[in-house]
Structures are given as structure tokens and as C-alpha cells.
XYZ file of C-alpha atoms in Angstrom:
327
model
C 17.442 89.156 13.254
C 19.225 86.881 15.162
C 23.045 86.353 14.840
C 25.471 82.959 15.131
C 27.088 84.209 17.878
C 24.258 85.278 20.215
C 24.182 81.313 20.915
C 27.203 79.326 22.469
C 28.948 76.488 20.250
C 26.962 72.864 20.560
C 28.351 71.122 23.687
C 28.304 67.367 22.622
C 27.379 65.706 25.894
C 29.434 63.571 27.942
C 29.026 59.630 27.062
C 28.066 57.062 29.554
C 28.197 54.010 29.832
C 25.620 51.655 27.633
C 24.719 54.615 25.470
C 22.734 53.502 22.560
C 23.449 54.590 18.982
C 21.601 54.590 15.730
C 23.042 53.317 12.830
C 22.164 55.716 9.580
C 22.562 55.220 5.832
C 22.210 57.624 3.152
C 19.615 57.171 0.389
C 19.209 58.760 -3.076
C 15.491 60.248 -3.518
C 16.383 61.742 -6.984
C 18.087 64.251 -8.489
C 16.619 68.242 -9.283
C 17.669 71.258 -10.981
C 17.791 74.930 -8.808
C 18.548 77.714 -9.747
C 21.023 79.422 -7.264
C 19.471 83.229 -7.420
C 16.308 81.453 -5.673
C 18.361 80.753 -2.390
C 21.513 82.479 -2.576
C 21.700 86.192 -2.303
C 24.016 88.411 -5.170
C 23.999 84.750 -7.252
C 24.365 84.859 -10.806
C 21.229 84.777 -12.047
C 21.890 82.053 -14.738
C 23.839 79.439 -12.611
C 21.928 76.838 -11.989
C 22.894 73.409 -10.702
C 21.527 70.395 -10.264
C 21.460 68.515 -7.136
C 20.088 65.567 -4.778
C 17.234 65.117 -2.460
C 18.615 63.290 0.095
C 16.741 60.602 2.053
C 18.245 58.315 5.171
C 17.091 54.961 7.007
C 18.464 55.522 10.557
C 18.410 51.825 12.513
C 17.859 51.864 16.312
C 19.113 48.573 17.512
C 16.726 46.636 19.477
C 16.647 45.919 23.535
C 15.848 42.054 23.256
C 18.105 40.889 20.776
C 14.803 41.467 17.851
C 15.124 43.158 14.633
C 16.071 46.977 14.419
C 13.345 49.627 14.173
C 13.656 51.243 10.888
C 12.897 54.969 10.221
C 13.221 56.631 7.010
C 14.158 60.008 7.122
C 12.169 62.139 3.960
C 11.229 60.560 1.119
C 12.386 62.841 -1.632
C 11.127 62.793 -5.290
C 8.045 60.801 -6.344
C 9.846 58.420 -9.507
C 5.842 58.927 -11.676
C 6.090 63.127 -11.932
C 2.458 62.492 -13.069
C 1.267 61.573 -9.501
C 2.032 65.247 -8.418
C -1.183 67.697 -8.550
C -1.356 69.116 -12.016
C -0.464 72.793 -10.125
C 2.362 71.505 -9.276
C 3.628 70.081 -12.056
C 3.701 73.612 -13.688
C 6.694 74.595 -10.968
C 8.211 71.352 -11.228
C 8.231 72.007 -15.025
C 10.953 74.597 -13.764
C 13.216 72.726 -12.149
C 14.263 70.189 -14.626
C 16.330 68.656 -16.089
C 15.067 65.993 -13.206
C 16.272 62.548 -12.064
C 13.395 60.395 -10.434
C 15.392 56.723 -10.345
C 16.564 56.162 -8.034
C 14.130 57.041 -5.641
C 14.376 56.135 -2.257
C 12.025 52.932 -2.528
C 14.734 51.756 -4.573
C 17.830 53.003 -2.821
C 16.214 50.417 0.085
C 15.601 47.816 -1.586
C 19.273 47.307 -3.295
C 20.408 47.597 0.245
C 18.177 44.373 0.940
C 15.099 46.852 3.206
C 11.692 46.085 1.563
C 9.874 49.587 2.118
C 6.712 47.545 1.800
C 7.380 45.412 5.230
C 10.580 46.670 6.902
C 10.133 49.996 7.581
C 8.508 51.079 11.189
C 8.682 55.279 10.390
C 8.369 57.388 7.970
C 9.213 60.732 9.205
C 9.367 64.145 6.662
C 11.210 67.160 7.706
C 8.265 69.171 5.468
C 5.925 68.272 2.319
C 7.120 70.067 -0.527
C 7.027 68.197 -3.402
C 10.793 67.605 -3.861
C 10.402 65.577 -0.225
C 7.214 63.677 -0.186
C 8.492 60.691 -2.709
C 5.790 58.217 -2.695
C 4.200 57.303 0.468
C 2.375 54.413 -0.613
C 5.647 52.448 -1.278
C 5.113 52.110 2.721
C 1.804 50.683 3.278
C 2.839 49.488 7.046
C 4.810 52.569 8.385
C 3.736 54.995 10.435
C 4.381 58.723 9.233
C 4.934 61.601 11.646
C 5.210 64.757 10.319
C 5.113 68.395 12.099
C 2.706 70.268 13.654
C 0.126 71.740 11.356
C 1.140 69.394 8.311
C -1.872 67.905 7.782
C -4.202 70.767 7.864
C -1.672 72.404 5.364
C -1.898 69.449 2.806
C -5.867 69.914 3.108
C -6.374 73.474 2.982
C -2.810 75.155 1.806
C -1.724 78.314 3.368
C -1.974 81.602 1.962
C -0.669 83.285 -0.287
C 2.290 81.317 -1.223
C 1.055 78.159 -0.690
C -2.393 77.487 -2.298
C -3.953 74.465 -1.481
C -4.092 72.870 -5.095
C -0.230 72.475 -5.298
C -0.592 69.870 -2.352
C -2.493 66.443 -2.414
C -5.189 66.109 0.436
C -4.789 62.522 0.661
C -1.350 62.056 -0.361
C -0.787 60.344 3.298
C -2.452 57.104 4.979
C -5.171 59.041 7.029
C -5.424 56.737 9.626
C -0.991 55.683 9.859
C -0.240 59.452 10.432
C 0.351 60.984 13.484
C 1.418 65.116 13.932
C 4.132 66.076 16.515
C 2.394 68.178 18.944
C 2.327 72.067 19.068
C 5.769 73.666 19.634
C 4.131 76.597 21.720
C 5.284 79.115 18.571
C 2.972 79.576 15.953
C 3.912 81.602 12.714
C 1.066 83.817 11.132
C -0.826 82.180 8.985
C -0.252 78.760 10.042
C -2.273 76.108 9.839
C -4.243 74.779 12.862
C -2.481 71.133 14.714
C -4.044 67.840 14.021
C -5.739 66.465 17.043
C -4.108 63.170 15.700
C -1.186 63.857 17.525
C 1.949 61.635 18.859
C 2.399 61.250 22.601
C 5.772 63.052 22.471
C 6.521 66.335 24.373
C 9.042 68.888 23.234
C 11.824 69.407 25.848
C 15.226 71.450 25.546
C 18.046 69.291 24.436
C 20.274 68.106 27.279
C 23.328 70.648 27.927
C 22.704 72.787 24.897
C 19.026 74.123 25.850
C 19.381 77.359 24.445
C 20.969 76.448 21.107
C 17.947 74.055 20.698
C 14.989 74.740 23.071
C 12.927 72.373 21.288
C 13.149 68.753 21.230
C 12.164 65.579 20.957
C 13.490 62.420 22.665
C 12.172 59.732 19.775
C 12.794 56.582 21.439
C 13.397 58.125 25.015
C 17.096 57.021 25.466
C 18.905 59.917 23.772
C 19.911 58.174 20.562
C 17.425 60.519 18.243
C 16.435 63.764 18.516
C 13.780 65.631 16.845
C 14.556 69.094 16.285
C 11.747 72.000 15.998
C 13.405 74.063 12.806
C 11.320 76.944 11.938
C 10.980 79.214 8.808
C 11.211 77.141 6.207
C 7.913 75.480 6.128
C 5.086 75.207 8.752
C 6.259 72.208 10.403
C 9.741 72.112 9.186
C 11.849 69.330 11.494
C 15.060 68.122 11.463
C 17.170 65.149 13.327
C 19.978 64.925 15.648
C 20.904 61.463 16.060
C 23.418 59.974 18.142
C 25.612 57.201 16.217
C 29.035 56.411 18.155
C 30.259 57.708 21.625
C 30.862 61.500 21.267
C 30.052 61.768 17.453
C 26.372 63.186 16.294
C 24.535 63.790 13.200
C 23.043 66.579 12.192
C 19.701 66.003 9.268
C 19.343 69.831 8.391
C 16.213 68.966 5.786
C 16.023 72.547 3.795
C 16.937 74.331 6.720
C 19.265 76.211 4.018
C 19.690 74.668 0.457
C 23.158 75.826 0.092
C 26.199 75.512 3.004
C 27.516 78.673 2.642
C 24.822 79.986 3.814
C 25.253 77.757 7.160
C 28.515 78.671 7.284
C 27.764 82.421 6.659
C 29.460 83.164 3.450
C 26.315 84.357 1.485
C 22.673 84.811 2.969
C 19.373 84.181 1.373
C 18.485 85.263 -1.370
C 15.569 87.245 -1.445
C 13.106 88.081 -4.803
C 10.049 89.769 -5.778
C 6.980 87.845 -4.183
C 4.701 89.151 -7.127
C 2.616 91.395 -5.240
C 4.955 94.596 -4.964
C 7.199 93.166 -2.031
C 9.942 90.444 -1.361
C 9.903 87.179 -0.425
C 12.147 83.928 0.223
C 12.229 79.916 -0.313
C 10.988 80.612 3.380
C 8.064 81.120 4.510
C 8.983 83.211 7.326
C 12.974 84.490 6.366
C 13.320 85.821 10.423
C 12.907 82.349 11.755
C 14.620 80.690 8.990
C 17.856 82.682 9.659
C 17.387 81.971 13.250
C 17.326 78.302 12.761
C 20.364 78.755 10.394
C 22.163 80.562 12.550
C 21.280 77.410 15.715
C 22.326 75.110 13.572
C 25.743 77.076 12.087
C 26.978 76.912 15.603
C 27.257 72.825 15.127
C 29.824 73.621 12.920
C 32.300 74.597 15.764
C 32.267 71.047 17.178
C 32.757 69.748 13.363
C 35.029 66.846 15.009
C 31.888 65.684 17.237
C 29.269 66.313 14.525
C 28.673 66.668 11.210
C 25.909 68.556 9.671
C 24.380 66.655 6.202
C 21.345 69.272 4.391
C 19.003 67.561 1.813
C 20.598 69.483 -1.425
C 24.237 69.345 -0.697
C 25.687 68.038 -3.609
C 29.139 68.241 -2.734
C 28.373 65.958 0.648
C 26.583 63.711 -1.902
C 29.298 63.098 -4.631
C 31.924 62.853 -1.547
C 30.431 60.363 0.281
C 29.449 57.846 -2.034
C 30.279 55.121 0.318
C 27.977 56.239 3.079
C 24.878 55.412 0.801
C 22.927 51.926 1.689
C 24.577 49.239 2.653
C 27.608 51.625 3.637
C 27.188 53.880 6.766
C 27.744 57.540 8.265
């Protein structure tokens, strides 16, 4: 298993001069119930809590004085629970009591973005259900999601992931690219989409061996996608670049609790049904190596901060960084 410290602290790079820098926003995607023995090792088995999906629109100003391009960062819960495939409706039975409103389409629209016209991206960090929201509330975007995504909504991936607890069609076939193949494939996984974006995965300037897989979005170093392995196949997150010298960190469900980023507690493991263990990960090795990558942000805390889907305590403390307000 890897460790924190086997990787130096994230060295923010130097600025320069006309830098560009996203502008991101906060959105709720509803509200669902975990309980914390699922993700957090030695937790007491009846605490339970009940926490956010988060969602973000990240603006990248434009070069000729247009409009911003708009991405939306996950789309959380879907506000009809109906619309999710009757299999999965029996686990999201579990995880109630559940808030659907507001979702995202709404969070948007209050801060004066119609989903239906404004938004350019859609991109999803991975398709469980509790990040999918509802993609037809964006009948213009494009949606990028990681490699092996779409063969996993069509076919599953055994054994923990059958294929009835995902919806085939749930995105627009022909508005959905896959980021290509990061070279590392987990066993099991399912095979890339030859619908693939045009992107390349590259180490991330100055800190290549913290993150040796990345992705320059709009090619000036103001977004970052970042390969995050172990949760799910395709699991992504987002480094984005929004003043000079300060960078966020979108962790997705890299861990669904920050102590575990911060190494207080590890993750939980629990009987997989079939005489061994398992995690919320589907590969625990990886998933504790991309913890650990991303723990070492942490160190540079001044520089950047590090937001993860569930956190509730980032939610409730940064009410003010929801749309209209700003991170």
C-alpha cells in the first residue's frame, strides 16, 4: 500500500504573467443519508449522517471578449427517484431519509444559468447514482466522462456492479465523449469507448509524481483533469486554477469522509457477501493511493483547498460560496 509520505507536498507553480483563471461556484445536487461504518473504519455502526452531493459550474472566461464557457462539474441526485432503474432503487431505499430539491438544475437556474442553453460541459467524476442527477436537463452540453464509463453503464462490471443498477441510455449517445485510456487498467474493467476526446494525459507541471496523470482541459493551465483511481472505473477529479497562486482541488468520492484524507481513520472495510471483504471501492489499493496523492495537497492548504462531494461540514461552512457567490 502506498503511504502519504512516499510523495513530496504539492508544489503550486510559479504564476506568470496573463495567467488565466476559472471562476467556480458551488451547487447543491441534493441531500443523502450514509451510514459512517460503510466508509469509515472502527465507526459506530449506528451513526449515520446525512450529507450533500455536491455539484460546481466552473466559468473559463473567454479570449475575445464572448460569453464564458460553462462546465458543470457532477450532477448529483436525480430530483424524480423514480427515473433510477428499479435495482437501484432497492439500495437507494437505504440511504434515506433523502433530499432531491434542490438539485443542481435548480441550484443554476436561481443563479440566472439555464442548464437547458448555457451550459457547454457536463463532466462526472463517476456514475453512481448519487452523481448522475438528470442529464437531460442539458440537452446542448457535451458530457465527458472517464475511460470505460460507457461500456460500464451498458454492460455493468462484475460482481459488485451488475449491469441492471445502471441505465444504458441514461446519457445523449451521440453528445458524449470518453477521456482516453490512462495506460492502467484495473481487473475487470470495462473496455474504452472508441468515442473518445482528443485530449492526452500528461504529468502535471512541477508536481509529476504526485499526479502523473493529467489533463490540460482548455490547454492554458486553468483546469486540470485528474486520473483518480479506485473508486470507480473511471473515477476523475479537477484541479482548477482560480486566482494567482491559489488552486482548487474537486476530490469527487475520492474519500467520503476528510479524516480519512487527512489520515485520522482509514476505510472502512465489510463483508462483500461472498466469504471475503470489500470497500465503497472498487479496488481499496488504488483508492488509498489516490487518497494518499491527494492528502499531500493538504500541506500547501494556504495555496489550495481540497472540496470532496459529501463533506458536509465544507457545505454548511461555506454557504456563501454556492451560486451566485464564489470559491
Amino acid at each position: 500500500m502506498a503511504h502519504k509520505d512516499q510523495y513530496k507536498p504539492f508544489t503550486v507553480p510559479p504564476t506568470s504573467p496573463n495567467e488565466t483563471y476559472v471562476t467556480i461556484s458551488a451547487l447543491e445536487g441534493g441531500m443523502l443519508t450514509l451510514p459512517e461504518s460503510l466508509f469509515v473504519a472502527d465507526a459506530d455502526p449506528k451513526r449515520k449522517s446525512t450529507v450533500p452531493s455536491l455539484s460546481f459550474l466552473i466559468q473559463h472566461p473567454s479570449t475575445n471578449g464572448g460569453s464564458s464557457t460553462k462546465l458543470v462539474f457532477d450532477l448529483g441526485l436525480k430530483r424524480d427517484l423514480t427515473k433510477y432503474p428499479p435495482a437501484q432503487q432497492a439500495h437507494i431505499s437505504q440511504r434515506q431519509p433523502i433530499e432531491t430539491r434542490p438539485d443542481v438544475a435548480d441550484s443554476l437556474r436561481s443563479g440566472g444559468i439555464d442548464p437547458a442553453h448555457d451550459v457547454d460541459y457536463v463532466i462526472l467524476s463517476h456514475v453512481h447514482w448519487d452523481h448522475v442527477g438528470t442529464p437531460s436537463d442539458f440537452p446542448n452540453s457535451k458530457f465527458i466522462v472517464g475511460s470505460g464509463t460507457i461500456d460500464l453503464l451498458k454492460h455493468g462490471a462484475s460482481p459488485y456492479y451488475p449491469a441492471e443498477t445502471f441505465d444504458p441510455v441514461m446519457l445523449p449517445h451521440l453528445r458524449t465523449l470518453e477521456l482516453p485510456p490512462t495506460g492502467e487498467t484495473l481487473p475487470g474493467a470495462p473496455s474504452p469507448s472508441p468515442k473518445k476526446t482528443t485530449h492526452t494525459w500528461a504529468a502535471f507541471p512541477h508536481n509529476a509524481s504526485l499526479f502523473p496523470r493529467t489533463i490540460d482541459f482548455f490547454s492554458d493551465s486553468s483546469l486540470y483533469i485528474i486520473d483518480a483511481p479506485g473508486h470507480l472505473y473511471g473515477h476523475i477529479n479537477l484541479l482548477a486554477r482560480i486566482a494567482p497562486g491559489k488552486w482548487v482541488y474537486l476530490g469527487g468520492d475520492c474519500c467520503h469522509d476528510i479524516r480519512i484524507l487527512r489520515g485520522e481513520k482509514d476505510i472502512a472495510m465489510y463483508d462483500d457477501g461472498c466469504g471475503g471483504l470489500r470497500s465503497v471501492h472498487v479496488d481499496v489499493g488504488l483508492a488509498r493511493d489516490t487518497i494518499n496523492r491527494v492528502g499531500r495537497l493538504l500541506d500547501a492548504a494556504e495555496r489550495i483547498e481540497v472540496v470532496v462531494a459529501h463533506d458536509k461540514t465544507w457545505s454548511e461552512s461555506n454557504r456563501g460560496r454556492f451560486l451566485p457567490g464564489t470559491l
